[in-house]
Amino acid sequence: MGVATLVALTVVVISETTKVKPGGSPLIRLTQVIVSALKKRNIVIPADPTLLYHNRELDATISSDGTMLRSGESTRQ
């Protein structure tokens, strides 16, 4: 039982140190998302995904590799 406990503790410690820490106020983020969604609700999505927004510096605090993840669900035209 000691080895299993040590392995579990190691996994927890490693996973805790690799998590992305939240940055800023969650209320500000929520407000930004709502305002942005309202402004962009009728915009046509470009066929070329390289034309979409990417800013590694600004997105660094909210994603693990500096870019927002895309779900593929945004195929509205």
C-alpha atoms as an extended CHARMM CRD file, in Angstrom:
* protein
*
        77  EXT
         1         1  MET       CA              0.0000000000        0.0000000000        0.0000000000  PROA      1               0.0000000000
         2         2  GLY       CA              2.9220000000        2.3720000000        0.5390000000  PROA      2               0.0000000000
         3         3  VAL       CA              4.0290000000        2.2710000000       -3.1040000000  PROA      3               0.0000000000
         4         4  ALA       CA              0.5090000000        3.0210000000       -4.3740000000  PROA      4               0.0000000000
         5         5  THR       CA              0.2400000000        5.9770000000       -2.0020000000  PROA      5               0.0000000000
         6         6  LEU       CA              3.6020000000        7.3160000000       -3.1600000000  PROA      6               0.0000000000
         7         7  VAL       CA              2.6030000000        6.9910000000       -6.8240000000  PROA      7               0.0000000000
         8         8  ALA       CA             -0.7430000000        8.7000000000       -6.1850000000  PROA      8               0.0000000000
         9         9  LEU       CA              0.9430000000       11.5340000000       -4.3000000000  PROA      9               0.0000000000
        10        10  THR       CA              3.4610000000       11.9910000000       -7.1230000000  PROA      10              0.0000000000
        11        11  VAL       CA              0.6800000000       12.1670000000       -9.7330000000  PROA      11              0.0000000000
        12        12  VAL       CA             -1.2480000000       14.7550000000       -7.6840000000  PROA      12              0.0000000000
        13        13  VAL       CA              1.8340000000       16.9240000000       -7.1350000000  PROA      13              0.0000000000
        14        14  ILE       CA              2.8080000000       16.8340000000      -10.8210000000  PROA      14              0.0000000000
        15        15  SER       CA             -0.7270000000       17.6120000000      -11.9850000000  PROA      15              0.0000000000
        16        16  GLU       CA             -1.0250000000       20.5230000000       -9.5400000000  PROA      16              0.0000000000
        17        17  THR       CA              2.1960000000       22.1090000000      -10.7830000000  PROA      17              0.0000000000
        18        18  THR       CA              1.2210000000       21.8750000000      -14.4700000000  PROA      18              0.0000000000
        19        19  LYS       CA             -2.2280000000       23.4870000000      -14.1900000000  PROA      19              0.0000000000
        20        20  VAL       CA             -2.8220000000       26.8830000000      -15.7790000000  PROA      20              0.0000000000
        21        21  LYS       CA             -3.4970000000       29.3700000000      -13.0180000000  PROA      21              0.0000000000
        22        22  PRO       CA             -6.4540000000       31.7140000000      -13.6020000000  PROA      22              0.0000000000
        23        23  GLY       CA             -5.5450000000       35.3160000000      -14.2440000000  PROA      23              0.0000000000
        24        24  GLY       CA             -7.6760000000       38.3660000000      -13.4590000000  PROA      24              0.0000000000
        25        25  SER       CA            -11.2240000000       38.6580000000      -12.2400000000  PROA      25              0.0000000000
        26        26  PRO       CA            -13.7060000000       36.0300000000      -13.4620000000  PROA      26              0.0000000000
        27        27  LEU       CA            -16.4600000000       38.6610000000      -13.6120000000  PROA      27              0.0000000000
        28        28  ILE       CA            -14.4390000000       40.7600000000      -16.0500000000  PROA      28              0.0000000000
        29        29  ARG       CA            -13.7910000000       37.6920000000      -18.2150000000  PROA      29              0.0000000000
        30        30  LEU       CA            -17.4850000000       36.7720000000      -18.1600000000  PROA      30              0.0000000000
        31        31  THR       CA            -18.4960000000       40.3170000000      -19.1130000000  PROA      31              0.0000000000
        32        32  GLN       CA            -15.9580000000       40.3290000000      -21.9530000000  PROA      32              0.0000000000
        33        33  VAL       CA            -17.3260000000       37.0480000000      -23.3150000000  PROA      33              0.0000000000
        34        34  ILE       CA            -20.9470000000       38.2290000000      -23.1730000000  PROA      34              0.0000000000
        35        35  VAL       CA            -20.2100000000       41.5860000000      -24.8390000000  PROA      35              0.0000000000
        36        36  SER       CA            -18.0590000000       39.9480000000      -27.5000000000  PROA      36              0.0000000000
        37        37  ALA       CA            -20.6930000000       37.2900000000      -28.2350000000  PROA      37              0.0000000000
        38        38  LEU       CA            -23.3840000000       39.9420000000      -28.6300000000  PROA      38              0.0000000000
        39        39  LYS       CA            -21.2140000000       42.0190000000      -30.9820000000  PROA      39              0.0000000000
        40        40  LYS       CA            -20.1670000000       39.0350000000      -33.1030000000  PROA      40              0.0000000000
        41        41  ARG       CA            -23.4150000000       37.0450000000      -33.2740000000  PROA      41              0.0000000000
        42        42  ASN       CA            -24.0070000000       37.8400000000      -36.9720000000  PROA      42              0.0000000000
        43        43  ILE       CA            -20.4230000000       37.6520000000      -38.2710000000  PROA      43              0.0000000000
        44        44  VAL       CA            -19.6480000000       35.1300000000      -41.0170000000  PROA      44              0.0000000000
        45        45  ILE       CA            -16.8140000000       32.7640000000      -40.0260000000  PROA      45              0.0000000000
        46        46  PRO       CA            -13.9260000000       32.6520000000      -42.5510000000  PROA      46              0.0000000000
        47        47  ALA       CA            -13.2350000000       29.3480000000      -44.3080000000  PROA      47              0.0000000000
        48        48  ASP       CA             -9.4940000000       29.7240000000      -43.6540000000  PROA      48              0.0000000000
        49        49  PRO       CA             -8.7580000000       29.1280000000      -39.9180000000  PROA      49              0.0000000000
        50        50  THR       CA             -5.4520000000       31.0400000000      -40.1620000000  PROA      50              0.0000000000
        51        51  LEU       CA             -7.4790000000       34.2560000000      -40.4490000000  PROA      51              0.0000000000
        52        52  LEU       CA             -8.8380000000       33.7660000000      -36.9300000000  PROA      52              0.0000000000
        53        53  TYR       CA             -7.4860000000       35.6700000000      -33.9240000000  PROA      53              0.0000000000
        54        54  HSD       CA             -4.2650000000       34.4320000000      -32.2920000000  PROA      54              0.0000000000
        55        55  ASN       CA             -2.2870000000       36.3070000000      -29.6430000000  PROA      55              0.0000000000
        56        56  ARG       CA             -0.0070000000       34.0650000000      -27.5770000000  PROA      56              0.0000000000
        57        57  GLU       CA              0.9570000000       36.8610000000      -25.1650000000  PROA      57              0.0000000000
        58        58  LEU       CA             -2.6170000000       37.8810000000      -24.2720000000  PROA      58              0.0000000000
        59        59  ASP       CA             -3.9380000000       34.3000000000      -24.1730000000  PROA      59              0.0000000000
        60        60  ALA       CA             -1.0290000000       32.8770000000      -22.1470000000  PROA      60              0.0000000000
        61        61  THR       CA             -2.8690000000       33.1800000000      -18.8170000000  PROA      61              0.0000000000
        62        62  ILE       CA             -5.9740000000       31.3410000000      -20.0430000000  PROA      62              0.0000000000
        63        63  SER       CA             -4.5410000000       28.5040000000      -22.1420000000  PROA      63              0.0000000000
        64        64  SER       CA             -1.7200000000       26.0230000000      -21.8110000000  PROA      64              0.0000000000
        65        65  ASP       CA              0.0420000000       26.7710000000      -25.1120000000  PROA      65              0.0000000000
        66        66  GLY       CA             -0.9670000000       30.3880000000      -25.7000000000  PROA      66              0.0000000000
        67        67  THR       CA             -3.8050000000       29.7920000000      -28.1540000000  PROA      67              0.0000000000
        68        68  MET       CA             -7.5070000000       29.2910000000      -27.6490000000  PROA      68              0.0000000000
        69        69  LEU       CA             -8.7250000000       25.7970000000      -28.3970000000  PROA      69              0.0000000000
        70        70  ARG       CA            -11.2050000000       25.4030000000      -31.2530000000  PROA      70              0.0000000000
        71        71  SER       CA            -14.0220000000       22.8780000000      -30.9570000000  PROA      71              0.0000000000
        72        72  GLY       CA            -14.9460000000       22.7000000000      -34.6370000000  PROA      72              0.0000000000
        73        73  GLU       CA            -18.5560000000       23.5360000000      -33.7760000000  PROA      73              0.0000000000
        74        74  SER       CA            -18.3580000000       27.0450000000      -35.2250000000  PROA      74              0.0000000000
        75        75  THR       CA            -19.4820000000       26.1380000000      -38.7260000000  PROA      75              0.0000000000
        76        76  ARG       CA            -22.3990000000       28.5870000000      -38.7890000000  PROA      76              0.0000000000
        77        77  GLN       CA            -22.6270000000       30.5560000000      -42.0200000000  PROA      77              0.0000000000
